[in-house]
Coordinates of N, CA and C in Angstrom, one line a residue:
M28 N -15.3 -14.7 -2.7 CA -14.4 -14.4 -2.0 C -13.8 -15.4 -0.8
A29 N -12.7 -15.4 -0.7 CA -12.2 -16.5 0.5 C -12.7 -16.4 1.9
E30 N -12.6 -17.4 2.7 CA -13.3 -17.2 3.8 C -11.9 -16.6 5.0
G31 N -10.9 -16.3 4.5 CA -9.8 -16.0 5.2 C -9.7 -16.8 6.6
T32 N -9.4 -18.2 6.2 CA -8.9 -19.1 7.2 C -7.6 -19.5 6.5
K33 N -6.8 -20.6 7.5 CA -5.3 -21.0 6.9 C -5.6 -21.7 5.6
A34 N -6.8 -22.6 5.3 CA -6.9 -23.3 4.5 C -7.8 -22.6 3.1
D35 N -8.1 -21.3 3.3 CA -8.8 -20.5 2.3 C -8.4 -18.9 2.7
P36 N -7.1 -18.7 2.5 CA -6.4 -17.4 2.8 C -7.0 -16.4 1.8
W37 N -7.5 -15.2 2.1 CA -7.6 -14.0 1.5 C -6.1 -14.0 0.6
E38 N -6.4 -14.0 -0.7 CA -5.3 -13.5 -1.7 C -5.3 -12.1 -2.0
L39 N -4.2 -10.9 -1.8 CA -4.2 -9.8 -1.9 C -3.0 -9.2 -2.4
V40 N -3.3 -8.1 -2.9 CA -1.9 -7.2 -3.6 C -1.7 -6.1 -3.5
T41 N -0.6 -5.7 -3.1 CA -0.4 -4.2 -2.5 C -1.2 -3.2 -3.1
A42 N -1.3 -1.9 -2.6 CA -2.1 -0.9 -3.3 C -1.1 -0.6 -4.9
P43 N 0.1 -0.4 -4.8 CA 0.6 -0.1 -5.9 C 0.6 -1.7 -7.2
G44 N 0.2 -2.6 -6.4 CA 0.2 -3.8 -7.4 C 1.4 -4.7 -7.6
S45 N 2.2 -4.2 -6.7 CA 3.8 -4.3 -6.7 C 3.9 -6.0 -6.2
S46 N 3.7 -6.4 -4.9 CA 3.6 -7.5 -4.5 C 2.2 -8.7 -3.9
E47 N 2.3 -9.4 -4.3 CA 1.3 -10.4 -4.0 C 1.3 -11.1 -2.7
Y48 N 0.3 -11.3 -1.8 CA 0.9 -11.7 -0.5 C -0.9 -12.8 0.2
T49 N -0.6 -13.2 1.2 CA -2.0 -13.8 1.5 C -2.3 -13.6 2.8
M50 N -3.4 -13.4 3.4 CA -3.9 -13.0 5.0 C -4.6 -13.9 5.4
Y51 N -4.8 -14.7 6.8 CA -5.8 -15.0 7.2 C -6.2 -15.0 8.7
R52 N -7.3 -15.3 9.3 CA -7.6 -15.4 10.7 C -7.0 -16.5 11.3
D53 N -6.4 -16.1 12.4 CA -5.7 -17.1 13.7 C -6.6 -16.9 14.8
P54 N -8.0 -17.4 14.7 CA -8.5 -16.8 16.3 C -8.1 -17.3 17.5
D55 N -7.4 -18.7 17.3 CA -7.0 -19.1 18.4 C -5.5 -19.0 18.9
A56 N -4.8 -18.0 18.1 CA -3.6 -17.7 18.5 C -3.7 -16.7 19.7
D57 N -2.5 -16.6 20.4 CA -2.6 -15.8 21.6 C -1.3 -14.5 21.4
P58 N -1.9 -13.2 21.3 CA -3.3 -13.0 21.0 C -4.0 -13.3 19.6
P59 N -5.3 -13.2 19.4 CA -5.9 -13.4 18.3 C -5.2 -12.7 17.1
A60 N -4.5 -13.4 16.1 CA -3.9 -12.8 15.2 C -4.4 -12.8 13.4
L61 N -3.7 -12.2 12.9 CA -4.0 -12.1 11.4 C -2.4 -12.2 10.9
V62 N -2.5 -13.4 10.0 CA -1.4 -14.0 9.4 C -1.2 -13.4 7.9
C63 N 0.3 -13.0 7.8 CA 0.3 -12.1 6.6 C 1.5 -12.9 6.0
Q64 N 1.1 -13.8 5.3 CA 2.3 -14.2 4.7 C 2.8 -13.5 3.1
V65 N 3.9 -13.1 2.9 CA 4.6 -12.4 1.7 C 5.9 -13.2 1.6
G66 N 5.9 -13.9 0.6 CA 7.0 -14.7 0.0 C 7.2 -16.2 1.2
S67 N 8.4 -15.9 1.7 CA 8.9 -16.9 3.0 C 8.6 -16.1 4.0
T68 N 8.0 -14.5 3.8 CA 8.1 -14.1 5.3 C 6.8 -14.0 5.7
T69 N 6.6 -14.4 7.2 CA 5.2 -14.1 7.8 C 5.3 -13.2 8.9
L70 N 4.5 -12.2 8.4 CA 3.9 -11.1 9.9 C 2.7 -11.5 10.4
K71 N 2.5 -11.0 11.8 CA 1.5 -11.2 12.3 C 0.9 -9.9 13.0
Y72 N -0.3 -9.7 12.8 CA -0.7 -8.5 13.4 C -2.2 -8.8 14.2
H73 N -2.4 -7.9 15.4 CA -3.6 -8.2 16.3 C -5.0 -8.6 15.3
L74 N -5.6 -9.4 15.5 CA -6.7 -9.8 14.6 C -7.9 -8.6 14.8
Q75 N -7.8 -7.8 15.8 CA -8.7 -6.9 15.8 C -8.2 -5.4 15.0
A76 N -7.4 -5.7 14.4 CA -6.7 -4.4 13.7 C -8.1 -4.4 12.3
I77 N -8.4 -5.3 11.8 CA -9.6 -4.9 10.7 C -10.5 -3.8 11.3
D78 N -11.3 -4.6 12.4 CA -12.2 -3.2 13.2 C -11.6 -2.3 13.5
D79 N -10.8 -2.3 14.2 CA -10.0 -1.0 14.9 C -9.7 0.0 13.7
L80 N -8.8 -0.6 12.6 CA -8.5 0.6 11.5 C -9.8 0.9 10.6
H81 N -10.8 0.2 10.3 CA -11.7 0.5 9.9 C -12.8 1.8 10.5
S82 N -12.9 1.5 11.9 CA -13.3 2.6 12.8 C -12.5 4.0 12.8
W83 N -11.1 3.6 12.8 CA -10.3 5.0 12.8 C -10.2 5.7 11.6
L84 N -10.5 5.0 10.3 CA -10.6 5.6 9.0 C -11.8 6.2 8.9
L85 N -12.9 5.2 9.3 CA -14.4 6.5 9.5 C -14.3 7.5 10.2
E86 N -13.4 7.9 11.1 CA -13.3 8.8 11.9 C -12.6 9.9 11.3
Q87 N -11.4 9.3 10.3 CA -10.9 10.4 9.6 C -11.9 11.7 8.6
A88 N -12.5 10.4 8.4 CA -13.9 11.0 7.1 C -12.9 11.7 5.9
D89 N -12.0 11.1 5.4 CA -11.1 11.3 4.4 C -10.3 10.6 3.9
W90 N -9.3 11.1 3.0 CA -8.0 10.2 2.3 C -7.1 10.4 3.4
V91 N -6.7 9.1 3.8 CA -5.5 9.1 4.8 C -4.2 8.3 4.0
P92 N -2.9 8.9 4.1 CA -1.8 8.1 3.6 C -1.9 6.9 3.9
L93 N -0.9 5.9 3.3 CA -0.9 4.7 3.8 C 0.7 4.9 4.6
G94 N 1.5 5.1 4.0 CA 2.9 5.6 4.9 C 3.5 4.1 5.3
A95 N 3.5 3.0 4.4 CA 4.1 1.5 4.9 C 5.6 2.0 5.1
A96 N 6.2 1.5 6.2 CA 7.4 1.5 6.7 C 7.9 0.4 7.4
D97 N 9.1 -0.2 7.0 CA 9.4 -1.4 8.0 C 9.6 -0.7 9.3
E98 N 9.8 -1.6 10.5 CA 9.6 -1.2 11.8 C 10.8 -0.5 12.3
S99 N 12.0 -0.6 11.5 CA 13.1 0.3 12.1 C 13.4 1.8 11.6
K100 N 12.3 1.9 10.6 CA 12.1 3.5 10.1 C 10.8 4.0 10.7
P101 N 11.1 5.6 10.8 CA 10.2 6.1 11.5 C 8.8 6.0 10.4
A102 N 7.4 6.1 10.8 CA 6.3 6.2 10.0 C 6.1 7.6 9.7
P103 N 5.5 8.1 8.5 CA 5.2 9.3 8.2 C 3.7 9.6 9.0
E104 N 4.0 10.9 9.4 CA 3.0 11.4 10.5 C 1.6 11.4 9.8
D105 N 0.5 11.1 10.6 CA -1.1 11.1 10.1 C -1.1 10.0 9.1
S106 N -0.4 8.8 9.0 CA -0.7 8.1 8.2 C -1.1 6.5 8.8
V107 N -1.7 5.7 8.0 CA -1.8 4.5 8.9 C -0.9 3.7 9.5
E108 N 0.2 4.0 9.0 CA 1.3 3.4 9.5 C 1.5 3.7 10.9
A109 N 1.5 5.2 11.0 CA 1.8 6.1 12.2 C 0.6 5.5 13.2
W110 N -0.4 5.3 12.8 CA -1.3 5.1 13.6 C -1.5 3.6 14.5
G111 N -0.9 2.6 13.3 CA -0.5 1.6 13.7 C 0.6 1.0 14.8
R112 N 1.2 2.1 14.9 CA 2.2 2.1 15.8 C 1.7 3.2 17.0
D113 N 0.9 3.8 17.2 CA 0.5 4.8 18.0 C 0.0 4.1 19.5
P114 N 0.8 4.9 20.3 CA 0.0 4.2 21.9 C -1.1 4.8 22.4
A115 N -1.7 5.5 21.4 CA -3.0 6.0 21.6 C -3.7 5.0 21.2
N116 N -3.4 3.9 20.0 CA -4.5 3.3 19.4 C -5.1 2.3 20.4
P117 N -5.8 1.7 19.8 CA -6.6 0.7 20.9 C -5.8 -0.5 21.6
V118 N -4.7 -0.6 20.8 CA -4.0 -1.8 21.6 C -2.8 -1.1 22.2
G119 N -2.8 0.1 22.4 CA -1.7 1.0 23.1 C -0.3 0.7 22.3
G120 N -0.5 0.6 21.1 CA 1.0 0.9 20.5 C 0.8 -0.2 19.3
W121 N 2.0 -1.0 18.8 CA 2.3 -2.0 17.8 C 0.9 -3.0 17.6
Y122 N 0.4 -2.9 16.2 CA -0.6 -4.0 16.0 C 0.4 -4.8 15.4
G123 N 1.7 -4.9 15.2 CA 2.5 -6.1 14.8 C 2.9 -6.5 15.7
L124 N 2.9 -8.0 15.7 CA 3.1 -9.1 17.2 C 4.5 -9.5 16.7
R125 N 5.1 -9.5 15.7 CA 6.3 -10.3 15.4 C 7.6 -9.3 16.1
K126 N 8.2 -9.3 17.0 CA 9.4 -8.2 16.9 C 10.5 -8.4 15.7
G127 N 10.7 -7.4 15.2 CA 11.1 -7.1 13.8 C 10.7 -7.3 12.5
Y128 N 9.7 -7.5 12.8 CA 8.6 -7.5 11.5 C 7.3 -6.8 11.8
R129 N 7.2 -5.9 12.8 CA 6.3 -5.2 13.0 C 5.4 -3.8 12.1
G130 N 6.4 -3.7 11.6 CA 6.0 -2.3 10.6 C 5.2 -2.9 9.2
R131 N 5.0 -2.0 8.1 CA 4.3 -2.5 7.0 C 2.9 -2.8 7.1
F132 N 2.1 -2.5 8.5 CA 1.0 -2.3 8.8 C 0.4 -1.5 7.5
G133 N 0.7 -0.2 7.0 CA 0.5 0.5 6.2 C 0.3 -0.3 4.8
M134 N 1.4 -1.2 4.6 CA 1.0 -2.0 3.3 C -0.1 -2.9 3.1
Y135 N 0.1 -3.9 4.1 CA -0.8 -4.9 4.0 C -1.9 -5.0 4.8
L136 N -2.5 -4.1 5.9 CA -3.9 -3.9 6.0 C -4.9 -3.1 5.2
P137 N -4.5 -2.2 4.4 CA -5.2 -1.5 3.8 C -5.8 -2.3 2.6
P138 N -4.8 -2.9 1.7 CA -5.4 -4.0 0.7 C -6.5 -4.8 1.1
L139 N -6.5 -5.6 2.5 CA -7.4 -6.5 3.0 C -8.8 -6.0 3.3
L140 N -8.5 -4.5 3.9 CA -9.9 -3.5 4.1 C -10.5 -3.4 2.7
E141 N -9.8 -3.2 1.7 CA -10.6 -3.0 0.4 C -11.2 -4.2 0.0
A142 N -10.4 -5.5 0.2 CA -11.3 -6.9 -0.4 C -12.4 -7.1 0.6
L143 N -12.5 -6.6 1.7 CA -13.4 -6.9 2.7 C -14.4 -6.0 2.5
G144 N -14.2 -5.0 1.6 CA -15.7 -3.9 1.1 C -15.5 -2.4 2.6
L145 N -14.6 -2.5 3.1 CA -14.7 -1.7 4.1 C -13.9 -0.5 3.6
A146 N -13.1 -0.5 2.9 CA -12.4 0.5 2.1 C -12.0 0.8 0.8
E147 N -11.5 1.9 0.3 CA -11.1 2.2 -1.1 C -9.9 2.5 -0.8
L148 N -9.1 2.3 -1.7 CA -7.8 2.6 -2.1 C -7.1 3.3 -3.4
T149 N -6.1 3.9 -3.5 CA -5.7 4.4 -4.6 C -4.6 3.6 -5.1
H150 N -4.6 3.5 -6.6 CA -3.6 2.4 -6.9 C -2.5 3.1 -7.5
E151 N -1.6 4.0 -7.0 CA -0.4 4.6 -8.0 C 0.8 3.8 -7.8
K152 N 1.6 4.3 -8.0 CA 3.1 3.6 -7.9 C 3.6 3.9 -6.9
R153 N 3.4 5.1 -6.1 CA 3.8 5.6 -4.8 C 2.6 6.8 -4.1
N154 N 2.7 6.6 -2.7 CA 1.9 7.6 -2.1 C 0.5 7.1 -2.3
N155 N 0.2 5.9 -2.1 CA -1.1 5.6 -1.9 C -1.9 6.2 -1.0
T156 N -3.0 6.3 -0.9 CA -4.1 6.6 0.3 C -5.5 5.7 0.2
V157 N -6.0 5.4 1.5 CA -7.1 5.1 1.8 C -8.3 5.7 2.5
R158 N -9.5 5.2 2.2 CA -10.7 6.2 2.9 C -11.6 4.8 3.2
A159 N -12.0 4.9 4.1 CA -13.0 3.9 4.8 C -14.3 4.1 3.8
L160 N -15.1 2.8 4.0 CA -16.4 2.6 3.3 C -17.7 2.6 4.5
P161 N -18.7 2.9 4.7 CA -19.5 2.1 5.6 C -19.5 1.0 5.4
K162 N -19.5 0.1 6.6 CA -19.9 -1.3 6.7 C -21.0 -1.8 5.7
P163 N -20.7 -3.0 4.6 CA -21.6 -3.5 3.9 C -22.9 -4.0 4.8

């Protein structure tokens, strides 16, 4: 397993298996960030998203739709994507840090949780879901 650093990023695949990407922690960023590299596109999310999403999924105690959507599109209700934008979440809104690229939280964070052993995902062509696993 990779260390999740810039020098040794996590190599991940989206739930449907359609895209490969990397993520790594940047604790020295302001605020601390998760950097997601998808081809030539860089997305950044609050680093605390890993623990916050895992805690929220544990509270749901069931499968939750991913609901991935670009920032300019509405997120499906009761989805990971909707929670990642909700003013009631721990960061008070968007986990995405780069304006114009704040969406796709539901696409890129759940596979990381799966790789870390914190969640399990379905791997269908569409409409994937995630549920939390207890911390290993």
